[in-house]
């Protein structure tokens, strides 16, 4: 059976309306461009977020929006900028390490964080204007989930006011990252360019991963690592853990769609696992 096209940008208006009416949930992938070892593409985080968003829409309904590669804080939680491997990463990219230091940035750390927050708020408002009732910000770069949660909280409070004052139906926002959905099931959940993320990318875009570039297991890697060695990564494992994460994300999104008043209460917008109590 052919998998349905769920990418918002690839559909005609009538196709969008049909899927939105059947399931008014939007998945927005958030990522960046960052070193993930010599064996992975630099778009690994965003490719993972996009792949997971598409999988959620295919398995549970709704639509996946285009991924966001740009705009994150370049001085905070970025391998090239603030990790001990910065010099090694810069060498691998044939760039001077100074390119990633604060003096080369147009804005301060605080300004970058505020700009990104504003961008996420803008995106959420745009998705709401397109008729969706739930929006899930799917984060591929782990630190982005904190920014996404902050934006989701403010969006929900803004929407709660609009519902009360103007009678608008409004959209609930929530943010997630794959490994947090399944960390109780997998001891190796979450890494940076290690076996976990490399397996993800292999399952989505196998042509972009080259394990032959890795040294023998046990040799220190530049800008990559985790509980599972990348040399042990497989596309099959990547598909399995993606599907497990997608199932949990879909349940969270569906529960929000069916229990909107619960999640619009103050402090409840980011509540997770409420659906488990109904099993």
PDB file of C-alpha atoms in Angstrom:
ATOM      1  CA  UNK A   1       0.000   0.000   0.000  1.00  0.00           C
ATOM      2  CA  UNK A   2       1.338   3.427  -0.958  1.00  0.00           C
ATOM      3  CA  UNK A   3       2.105   5.714   1.971  1.00  0.00           C
ATOM      4  CA  UNK A   4       0.086   8.930   1.936  1.00  0.00           C
ATOM      5  CA  UNK A   5       1.700  12.273   1.146  1.00  0.00           C
ATOM      6  CA  UNK A   6       1.525  14.234   4.388  1.00  0.00           C
ATOM      7  CA  UNK A   7       3.953  17.088   3.725  1.00  0.00           C
ATOM      8  CA  UNK A   8       1.961  20.307   3.819  1.00  0.00           C
ATOM      9  CA  UNK A   9       4.034  22.010   1.140  1.00  0.00           C
ATOM     10  CA  UNK A  10       3.532  19.135  -1.317  1.00  0.00           C
ATOM     11  CA  UNK A  11      -0.264  19.122  -1.247  1.00  0.00           C
ATOM     12  CA  UNK A  12      -2.923  21.058  -3.121  1.00  0.00           C
ATOM     13  CA  UNK A  13      -5.461  23.087  -1.108  1.00  0.00           C
ATOM     14  CA  UNK A  14      -8.254  20.516  -1.359  1.00  0.00           C
ATOM     15  CA  UNK A  15      -5.892  17.766  -0.205  1.00  0.00           C
ATOM     16  CA  UNK A  16      -4.818  19.844   2.771  1.00  0.00           C
ATOM     17  CA  UNK A  17      -8.423  20.551   3.744  1.00  0.00           C
ATOM     18  CA  UNK A  18      -9.301  16.852   3.535  1.00  0.00           C
ATOM     19  CA  UNK A  19      -6.472  15.782   5.827  1.00  0.00           C
ATOM     20  CA  UNK A  20      -6.938  18.716   8.197  1.00  0.00           C
ATOM     21  CA  UNK A  21     -10.657  17.973   8.623  1.00  0.00           C
ATOM     22  CA  UNK A  22      -9.906  14.329   9.312  1.00  0.00           C
ATOM     23  CA  UNK A  23      -7.202  15.210  11.866  1.00  0.00           C
ATOM     24  CA  UNK A  24      -6.394  18.890  12.611  1.00  0.00           C
ATOM     25  CA  UNK A  25      -2.921  18.168  14.030  1.00  0.00           C
ATOM     26  CA  UNK A  26       0.218  19.819  12.633  1.00  0.00           C
ATOM     27  CA  UNK A  27       3.776  18.603  13.187  1.00  0.00           C
ATOM     28  CA  UNK A  28       6.518  21.225  12.806  1.00  0.00           C
ATOM     29  CA  UNK A  29      10.111  19.868  12.741  1.00  0.00           C
ATOM     30  CA  UNK A  30      12.835  21.986  14.366  1.00  0.00           C
ATOM     31  CA  UNK A  31      16.540  21.441  13.828  1.00  0.00           C
ATOM     32  CA  UNK A  32      19.790  23.071  12.805  1.00  0.00           C
ATOM     33  CA  UNK A  33      23.024  22.570  10.872  1.00  0.00           C
ATOM     34  CA  UNK A  34      25.604  21.022  13.171  1.00  0.00           C
ATOM     35  CA  UNK A  35      28.561  18.640  13.194  1.00  0.00           C
ATOM     36  CA  UNK A  36      27.493  15.066  13.967  1.00  0.00           C
ATOM     37  CA  UNK A  37      30.770  13.286  13.446  1.00  0.00           C
ATOM     38  CA  UNK A  38      32.631  12.604  10.219  1.00  0.00           C
ATOM     39  CA  UNK A  39      30.112   9.879   9.314  1.00  0.00           C
ATOM     40  CA  UNK A  40      26.831  11.816   9.472  1.00  0.00           C
ATOM     41  CA  UNK A  41      25.403  14.723   7.460  1.00  0.00           C
ATOM     42  CA  UNK A  42      25.424  18.114   9.190  1.00  0.00           C
ATOM     43  CA  UNK A  43      21.645  18.299   8.812  1.00  0.00           C
ATOM     44  CA  UNK A  44      21.199  15.183  10.965  1.00  0.00           C
ATOM     45  CA  UNK A  45      19.108  16.858  13.672  1.00  0.00           C
ATOM     46  CA  UNK A  46      16.686  18.430  11.220  1.00  0.00           C
ATOM     47  CA  UNK A  47      16.475  15.323   9.056  1.00  0.00           C
ATOM     48  CA  UNK A  48      15.528  13.322  12.151  1.00  0.00           C
ATOM     49  CA  UNK A  49      12.887  15.851  13.219  1.00  0.00           C
ATOM     50  CA  UNK A  50      11.414  15.944   9.722  1.00  0.00           C
ATOM     51  CA  UNK A  51      11.383  12.158   9.427  1.00  0.00           C
ATOM     52  CA  UNK A  52       9.683  11.762  12.789  1.00  0.00           C
ATOM     53  CA  UNK A  53       7.093  14.455  11.973  1.00  0.00           C
ATOM     54  CA  UNK A  54       6.265  12.732   8.686  1.00  0.00           C
ATOM     55  CA  UNK A  55       6.019   9.355  10.403  1.00  0.00           C
ATOM     56  CA  UNK A  56       3.629  10.764  13.020  1.00  0.00           C
ATOM     57  CA  UNK A  57       1.378  12.242  10.323  1.00  0.00           C
ATOM     58  CA  UNK A  58       1.426   9.032   8.300  1.00  0.00           C
ATOM     59  CA  UNK A  59       0.688   6.807  11.279  1.00  0.00           C
ATOM     60  CA  UNK A  60      -1.755   9.012  13.162  1.00  0.00           C
ATOM     61  CA  UNK A  61      -3.140  11.574  10.728  1.00  0.00           C
ATOM     62  CA  UNK A  62      -2.534  15.279  10.349  1.00  0.00           C
ATOM     63  CA  UNK A  63       0.141  17.061   8.356  1.00  0.00           C
ATOM     64  CA  UNK A  64       3.896  17.626   8.588  1.00  0.00           C
ATOM     65  CA  UNK A  65       5.145  21.150   7.939  1.00  0.00           C
ATOM     66  CA  UNK A  66       8.495  22.083   6.349  1.00  0.00           C
ATOM     67  CA  UNK A  67      11.468  21.790   8.728  1.00  0.00           C
ATOM     68  CA  UNK A  68      13.298  24.761  10.235  1.00  0.00           C
ATOM     69  CA  UNK A  69      17.072  24.546   9.760  1.00  0.00           C
ATOM     70  CA  UNK A  70      17.960  28.093  10.783  1.00  0.00           C
ATOM     71  CA  UNK A  71      17.569  30.663  13.539  1.00  0.00           C
ATOM     72  CA  UNK A  72      18.707  28.779  16.662  1.00  0.00           C
ATOM     73  CA  UNK A  73      21.112  30.233  19.204  1.00  0.00           C
ATOM     74  CA  UNK A  74      24.549  29.935  17.568  1.00  0.00           C
ATOM     75  CA  UNK A  75      26.399  30.586  20.838  1.00  0.00           C
ATOM     76  CA  UNK A  76      24.455  28.220  23.060  1.00  0.00           C
ATOM     77  CA  UNK A  77      24.355  24.413  22.914  1.00  0.00           C
ATOM     78  CA  UNK A  78      26.007  24.136  19.496  1.00  0.00           C
ATOM     79  CA  UNK A  79      28.937  21.742  19.047  1.00  0.00           C
ATOM     80  CA  UNK A  80      30.918  24.120  16.874  1.00  0.00           C
ATOM     81  CA  UNK A  81      30.629  26.986  19.349  1.00  0.00           C
ATOM     82  CA  UNK A  82      30.864  25.744  22.901  1.00  0.00           C
ATOM     83  CA  UNK A  83      32.104  22.175  23.117  1.00  0.00           C
ATOM     84  CA  UNK A  84      35.615  21.031  23.980  1.00  0.00           C
ATOM     85  CA  UNK A  85      35.877  19.561  20.479  1.00  0.00           C
ATOM     86  CA  UNK A  86      35.434  22.946  18.803  1.00  0.00           C
ATOM     87  CA  UNK A  87      38.972  23.075  17.456  1.00  0.00           C
ATOM     88  CA  UNK A  88      38.739  19.541  16.090  1.00  0.00           C
ATOM     89  CA  UNK A  89      35.369  20.252  14.491  1.00  0.00           C
ATOM     90  CA  UNK A  90      36.664  23.450  12.925  1.00  0.00           C
ATOM     91  CA  UNK A  91      39.645  21.556  11.559  1.00  0.00           C
ATOM     92  CA  UNK A  92      37.356  18.928  10.075  1.00  0.00           C
ATOM     93  CA  UNK A  93      35.359  21.675   8.369  1.00  0.00           C
ATOM     94  CA  UNK A  94      38.577  23.423   7.277  1.00  0.00           C
ATOM     95  CA  UNK A  95      37.529  26.581   9.081  1.00  0.00           C
ATOM     96  CA  UNK A  96      39.237  28.671  11.772  1.00  0.00           C
ATOM     97  CA  UNK A  97      37.767  28.097  15.287  1.00  0.00           C
ATOM     98  CA  UNK A  98      37.304  31.870  15.561  1.00  0.00           C
ATOM     99  CA  UNK A  99      34.414  31.612  13.093  1.00  0.00           C
ATOM    100  CA  UNK A 100      32.260  30.160  15.875  1.00  0.00           C
ATOM    101  CA  UNK A 101      33.201  32.524  18.687  1.00  0.00           C
ATOM    102  CA  UNK A 102      31.054  35.333  20.085  1.00  0.00           C
ATOM    103  CA  UNK A 103      32.960  38.107  18.311  1.00  0.00           C
ATOM    104  CA  UNK A 104      31.869  36.672  14.948  1.00  0.00           C
ATOM    105  CA  UNK A 105      28.186  36.750  15.900  1.00  0.00           C
ATOM    106  CA  UNK A 106      25.880  39.578  14.990  1.00  0.00           C
ATOM    107  CA  UNK A 107      23.849  39.214  18.198  1.00  0.00           C
ATOM    108  CA  UNK A 108      24.484  38.305  21.830  1.00  0.00           C
ATOM    109  CA  UNK A 109      23.434  34.979  23.337  1.00  0.00           C
ATOM    110  CA  UNK A 110      20.416  36.616  24.962  1.00  0.00           C
ATOM    111  CA  UNK A 111      19.386  38.372  21.772  1.00  0.00           C
ATOM    112  CA  UNK A 112      19.643  35.139  19.801  1.00  0.00           C
ATOM    113  CA  UNK A 113      17.439  33.333  22.315  1.00  0.00           C
ATOM    114  CA  UNK A 114      14.817  36.075  22.174  1.00  0.00           C
ATOM    115  CA  UNK A 115      14.878  36.157  18.371  1.00  0.00           C
ATOM    116  CA  UNK A 116      14.396  32.405  18.182  1.00  0.00           C
ATOM    117  CA  UNK A 117      11.559  32.578  20.693  1.00  0.00           C
ATOM    118  CA  UNK A 118       9.851  35.222  18.577  1.00  0.00           C
ATOM    119  CA  UNK A 119      10.335  33.088  15.467  1.00  0.00           C
ATOM    120  CA  UNK A 120       8.715  30.069  17.121  1.00  0.00           C
ATOM    121  CA  UNK A 121       5.801  32.194  18.342  1.00  0.00           C
ATOM    122  CA  UNK A 122       5.375  33.505  14.802  1.00  0.00           C
ATOM    123  CA  UNK A 123       5.353  29.963  13.386  1.00  0.00           C
ATOM    124  CA  UNK A 124       2.763  28.785  15.925  1.00  0.00           C
ATOM    125  CA  UNK A 125       0.488  31.720  15.151  1.00  0.00           C
ATOM    126  CA  UNK A 126       0.828  30.995  11.429  1.00  0.00           C
ATOM    127  CA  UNK A 127      -0.040  27.313  11.871  1.00  0.00           C
ATOM    128  CA  UNK A 128      -3.065  28.267  13.989  1.00  0.00           C
ATOM    129  CA  UNK A 129      -4.246  30.643  11.264  1.00  0.00           C
ATOM    130  CA  UNK A 130      -4.231  27.681   8.861  1.00  0.00           C
ATOM    131  CA  UNK A 131      -6.949  25.940  10.854  1.00  0.00           C
ATOM    132  CA  UNK A 132      -5.117  23.430  13.040  1.00  0.00           C
ATOM    133  CA  UNK A 133      -6.227  22.698  16.602  1.00  0.00           C
ATOM    134  CA  UNK A 134      -3.017  21.072  17.859  1.00  0.00           C
ATOM    135  CA  UNK A 135       0.574  21.816  16.850  1.00  0.00           C
ATOM    136  CA  UNK A 136       3.479  19.624  17.890  1.00  0.00           C
ATOM    137  CA  UNK A 137       6.955  21.153  17.692  1.00  0.00           C
ATOM    138  CA  UNK A 138       9.168  18.130  16.960  1.00  0.00           C
ATOM    139  CA  UNK A 139      12.747  18.885  18.018  1.00  0.00           C
ATOM    140  CA  UNK A 140      15.689  17.099  16.454  1.00  0.00           C
ATOM    141  CA  UNK A 141      18.391  19.145  18.225  1.00  0.00           C
ATOM    142  CA  UNK A 142      17.797  18.322  21.895  1.00  0.00           C
ATOM    143  CA  UNK A 143      18.447  21.804  23.400  1.00  0.00           C
ATOM    144  CA  UNK A 144      15.726  23.254  21.168  1.00  0.00           C
ATOM    145  CA  UNK A 145      13.021  21.495  23.151  1.00  0.00           C
ATOM    146  CA  UNK A 146      13.449  23.994  25.994  1.00  0.00           C
ATOM    147  CA  UNK A 147      12.976  26.930  23.615  1.00  0.00           C
ATOM    148  CA  UNK A 148      10.042  25.152  21.989  1.00  0.00           C
ATOM    149  CA  UNK A 149       8.375  24.470  25.327  1.00  0.00           C
ATOM    150  CA  UNK A 150       8.698  28.129  26.312  1.00  0.00           C
ATOM    151  CA  UNK A 151       7.119  29.211  23.027  1.00  0.00           C
ATOM    152  CA  UNK A 152       4.362  26.615  23.390  1.00  0.00           C
ATOM    153  CA  UNK A 153       3.547  27.813  26.921  1.00  0.00           C
ATOM    154  CA  UNK A 154       3.230  31.428  25.829  1.00  0.00           C
ATOM    155  CA  UNK A 155       1.220  30.479  22.768  1.00  0.00           C
ATOM    156  CA  UNK A 156      -1.221  28.477  24.873  1.00  0.00           C
ATOM    157  CA  UNK A 157      -1.672  31.327  27.325  1.00  0.00           C
ATOM    158  CA  UNK A 158      -2.236  33.789  24.467  1.00  0.00           C
ATOM    159  CA  UNK A 159      -4.742  31.402  22.867  1.00  0.00           C
ATOM    160  CA  UNK A 160      -6.491  30.785  26.166  1.00  0.00           C
ATOM    161  CA  UNK A 161      -7.094  34.537  26.453  1.00  0.00           C
ATOM    162  CA  UNK A 162      -8.362  34.699  22.853  1.00  0.00           C
ATOM    163  CA  UNK A 163     -10.750  31.815  23.496  1.00  0.00           C
ATOM    164  CA  UNK A 164     -12.185  33.550  26.530  1.00  0.00           C
ATOM    165  CA  UNK A 165     -12.322  37.070  25.132  1.00  0.00           C
ATOM    166  CA  UNK A 166     -13.170  36.491  21.482  1.00  0.00           C
ATOM    167  CA  UNK A 167     -14.695  33.029  21.402  1.00  0.00           C
ATOM    168  CA  UNK A 168     -11.960  31.735  19.125  1.00  0.00           C
ATOM    169  CA  UNK A 169     -11.460  27.962  18.986  1.00  0.00           C
ATOM    170  CA  UNK A 170      -7.713  28.273  19.263  1.00  0.00           C
ATOM    171  CA  UNK A 171      -4.807  25.869  18.874  1.00  0.00           C
ATOM    172  CA  UNK A 172      -2.889  23.980  21.547  1.00  0.00           C
ATOM    173  CA  UNK A 173       0.891  23.799  21.212  1.00  0.00           C
ATOM    174  CA  UNK A 174       3.202  21.144  22.627  1.00  0.00           C
ATOM    175  CA  UNK A 175       6.891  20.339  22.132  1.00  0.00           C
ATOM    176  CA  UNK A 176       8.722  17.023  22.157  1.00  0.00           C
ATOM    177  CA  UNK A 177      12.013  15.296  21.389  1.00  0.00           C
ATOM    178  CA  UNK A 178      12.228  11.643  20.401  1.00  0.00           C
ATOM    179  CA  UNK A 179      14.451  10.189  23.123  1.00  0.00           C
ATOM    180  CA  UNK A 180      12.353  11.577  25.997  1.00  0.00           C
ATOM    181  CA  UNK A 181       9.380   9.638  24.652  1.00  0.00           C
ATOM    182  CA  UNK A 182      11.120   6.270  24.950  1.00  0.00           C
ATOM    183  CA  UNK A 183      13.947   6.673  27.472  1.00  0.00           C
ATOM    184  CA  UNK A 184      12.291   4.272  29.901  1.00  0.00           C
ATOM    185  CA  UNK A 185      12.268   1.578  27.226  1.00  0.00           C
ATOM    186  CA  UNK A 186      15.766   2.038  25.798  1.00  0.00           C
ATOM    187  CA  UNK A 187      18.861   2.373  27.976  1.00  0.00           C
ATOM    188  CA  UNK A 188      20.798   3.914  25.069  1.00  0.00           C
ATOM    189  CA  UNK A 189      18.181   6.585  24.310  1.00  0.00           C
ATOM    190  CA  UNK A 190      19.627   9.919  23.235  1.00  0.00           C
ATOM    191  CA  UNK A 191      23.100  10.855  22.042  1.00  0.00           C
ATOM    192  CA  UNK A 192      24.981  13.103  19.656  1.00  0.00           C
ATOM    193  CA  UNK A 193      26.096  11.354  16.498  1.00  0.00           C
ATOM    194  CA  UNK A 194      26.338   8.044  18.354  1.00  0.00           C
ATOM    195  CA  UNK A 195      24.524   4.817  17.619  1.00  0.00           C
ATOM    196  CA  UNK A 196      21.106   6.274  18.471  1.00  0.00           C
ATOM    197  CA  UNK A 197      21.126   9.244  16.117  1.00  0.00           C
ATOM    198  CA  UNK A 198      23.173   7.487  13.456  1.00  0.00           C
ATOM    199  CA  UNK A 199      20.597   4.682  13.350  1.00  0.00           C
ATOM    200  CA  UNK A 200      17.868   7.288  12.861  1.00  0.00           C
ATOM    201  CA  UNK A 201      19.639   8.891   9.928  1.00  0.00           C
ATOM    202  CA  UNK A 202      20.438   5.503   8.389  1.00  0.00           C
ATOM    203  CA  UNK A 203      16.750   4.583   8.484  1.00  0.00           C
ATOM    204  CA  UNK A 204      15.758   7.822   6.758  1.00  0.00           C
ATOM    205  CA  UNK A 205      18.617   8.716   4.419  1.00  0.00           C
ATOM    206  CA  UNK A 206      21.061   5.787   4.269  1.00  0.00           C
ATOM    207  CA  UNK A 207      23.008   7.362   1.419  1.00  0.00           C
ATOM    208  CA  UNK A 208      24.133  10.207   3.705  1.00  0.00           C
ATOM    209  CA  UNK A 209      25.841   8.004   6.331  1.00  0.00           C
ATOM    210  CA  UNK A 210      29.285   6.452   5.850  1.00  0.00           C
ATOM    211  CA  UNK A 211      30.309   4.221   8.755  1.00  0.00           C
ATOM    212  CA  UNK A 212      33.575   3.375   6.987  1.00  0.00           C
ATOM    213  CA  UNK A 213      34.868   6.825   7.948  1.00  0.00           C
ATOM    214  CA  UNK A 214      34.775   5.884  11.639  1.00  0.00           C
ATOM    215  CA  UNK A 215      37.831   4.550  13.486  1.00  0.00           C
ATOM    216  CA  UNK A 216      37.775   1.303  15.418  1.00  0.00           C
ATOM    217  CA  UNK A 217      35.429   1.162  18.378  1.00  0.00           C
ATOM    218  CA  UNK A 218      36.986   2.638  21.488  1.00  0.00           C
ATOM    219  CA  UNK A 219      38.917   5.354  19.681  1.00  0.00           C
ATOM    220  CA  UNK A 220      37.786   8.824  20.805  1.00  0.00           C
ATOM    221  CA  UNK A 221      35.539  10.520  18.279  1.00  0.00           C
ATOM    222  CA  UNK A 222      35.490  14.224  17.487  1.00  0.00           C
ATOM    223  CA  UNK A 223      32.110  15.759  18.280  1.00  0.00           C
ATOM    224  CA  UNK A 224      30.154  12.505  18.527  1.00  0.00           C
ATOM    225  CA  UNK A 225      29.342   9.901  21.133  1.00  0.00           C
ATOM    226  CA  UNK A 226      26.799   8.294  23.397  1.00  0.00           C
ATOM    227  CA  UNK A 227      25.934   5.074  25.167  1.00  0.00           C
ATOM    228  CA  UNK A 228      25.785   3.197  21.846  1.00  0.00           C
ATOM    229  CA  UNK A 229      28.761   3.271  19.502  1.00  0.00           C
ATOM    230  CA  UNK A 230      27.960   4.648  16.054  1.00  0.00           C
ATOM    231  CA  UNK A 231      29.770   1.637  14.569  1.00  0.00           C
ATOM    232  CA  UNK A 232      26.852  -0.471  15.885  1.00  0.00           C
ATOM    233  CA  UNK A 233      24.157   1.653  14.253  1.00  0.00           C
ATOM    234  CA  UNK A 234      21.634   0.010  11.925  1.00  0.00           C
ATOM    235  CA  UNK A 235      18.737   1.293   9.867  1.00  0.00           C
ATOM    236  CA  UNK A 236      16.500  -1.390  11.393  1.00  0.00           C
ATOM    237  CA  UNK A 237      17.140  -0.120  14.920  1.00  0.00           C
ATOM    238  CA  UNK A 238      16.567   3.439  13.777  1.00  0.00           C
ATOM    239  CA  UNK A 239      13.199   2.556  12.294  1.00  0.00           C
ATOM    240  CA  UNK A 240      12.156   0.653  15.420  1.00  0.00           C
ATOM    241  CA  UNK A 241      12.943   3.430  17.898  1.00  0.00           C
ATOM    242  CA  UNK A 242      11.402   6.063  15.620  1.00  0.00           C
ATOM    243  CA  UNK A 243       8.160   4.097  15.438  1.00  0.00           C
ATOM    244  CA  UNK A 244       8.078   3.689  19.208  1.00  0.00           C
ATOM    245  CA  UNK A 245       8.593   7.426  19.719  1.00  0.00           C
ATOM    246  CA  UNK A 246       5.986   8.268  17.071  1.00  0.00           C
ATOM    247  CA  UNK A 247       3.361   6.133  18.809  1.00  0.00           C
ATOM    248  CA  UNK A 248       3.805   8.071  22.056  1.00  0.00           C
ATOM    249  CA  UNK A 249       3.820  11.464  20.311  1.00  0.00           C
ATOM    250  CA  UNK A 250       0.615  10.577  18.458  1.00  0.00           C
ATOM    251  CA  UNK A 251      -1.099   9.596  21.710  1.00  0.00           C
ATOM    252  CA  UNK A 252      -0.050  12.890  23.309  1.00  0.00           C
ATOM    253  CA  UNK A 253      -1.323  14.883  20.325  1.00  0.00           C
ATOM    254  CA  UNK A 254      -4.610  12.990  20.091  1.00  0.00           C
ATOM    255  CA  UNK A 255      -5.258  13.380  23.811  1.00  0.00           C
ATOM    256  CA  UNK A 256      -4.786  17.135  23.466  1.00  0.00           C
ATOM    257  CA  UNK A 257      -7.152  17.216  20.523  1.00  0.00           C
ATOM    258  CA  UNK A 258      -9.841  15.328  22.445  1.00  0.00           C
ATOM    259  CA  UNK A 259      -9.335  17.045  25.840  1.00  0.00           C
ATOM    260  CA  UNK A 260      -8.651  20.646  24.903  1.00  0.00           C
ATOM    261  CA  UNK A 261     -10.146  22.244  28.015  1.00  0.00           C
ATOM    262  CA  UNK A 262      -7.833  20.164  30.221  1.00  0.00           C
ATOM    263  CA  UNK A 263      -4.692  21.401  28.484  1.00  0.00           C
ATOM    264  CA  UNK A 264      -5.826  25.016  28.236  1.00  0.00           C
ATOM    265  CA  UNK A 265      -5.812  25.251  32.045  1.00  0.00           C
ATOM    266  CA  UNK A 266      -2.916  27.244  33.480  1.00  0.00           C
ATOM    267  CA  UNK A 267       0.168  25.086  33.870  1.00  0.00           C
ATOM    268  CA  UNK A 268      -1.309  22.146  31.959  1.00  0.00           C
ATOM    269  CA  UNK A 269      -0.194  22.915  28.414  1.00  0.00           C
ATOM    270  CA  UNK A 270       2.955  20.811  28.680  1.00  0.00           C
ATOM    271  CA  UNK A 271       1.504  18.032  30.847  1.00  0.00           C
ATOM    272  CA  UNK A 272       2.454  14.611  29.495  1.00  0.00           C
ATOM    273  CA  UNK A 273       1.243  11.067  30.039  1.00  0.00           C
ATOM    274  CA  UNK A 274      -2.352  11.921  30.971  1.00  0.00           C
ATOM    275  CA  UNK A 275      -3.538   9.464  28.328  1.00  0.00           C
ATOM    276  CA  UNK A 276      -1.777   6.630  30.150  1.00  0.00           C
ATOM    277  CA  UNK A 277      -4.166   6.982  33.076  1.00  0.00           C
ATOM    278  CA  UNK A 278      -7.062   6.126  30.759  1.00  0.00           C
ATOM    279  CA  UNK A 279      -5.579   2.851  29.538  1.00  0.00           C
TER     280      UNK A 279
END
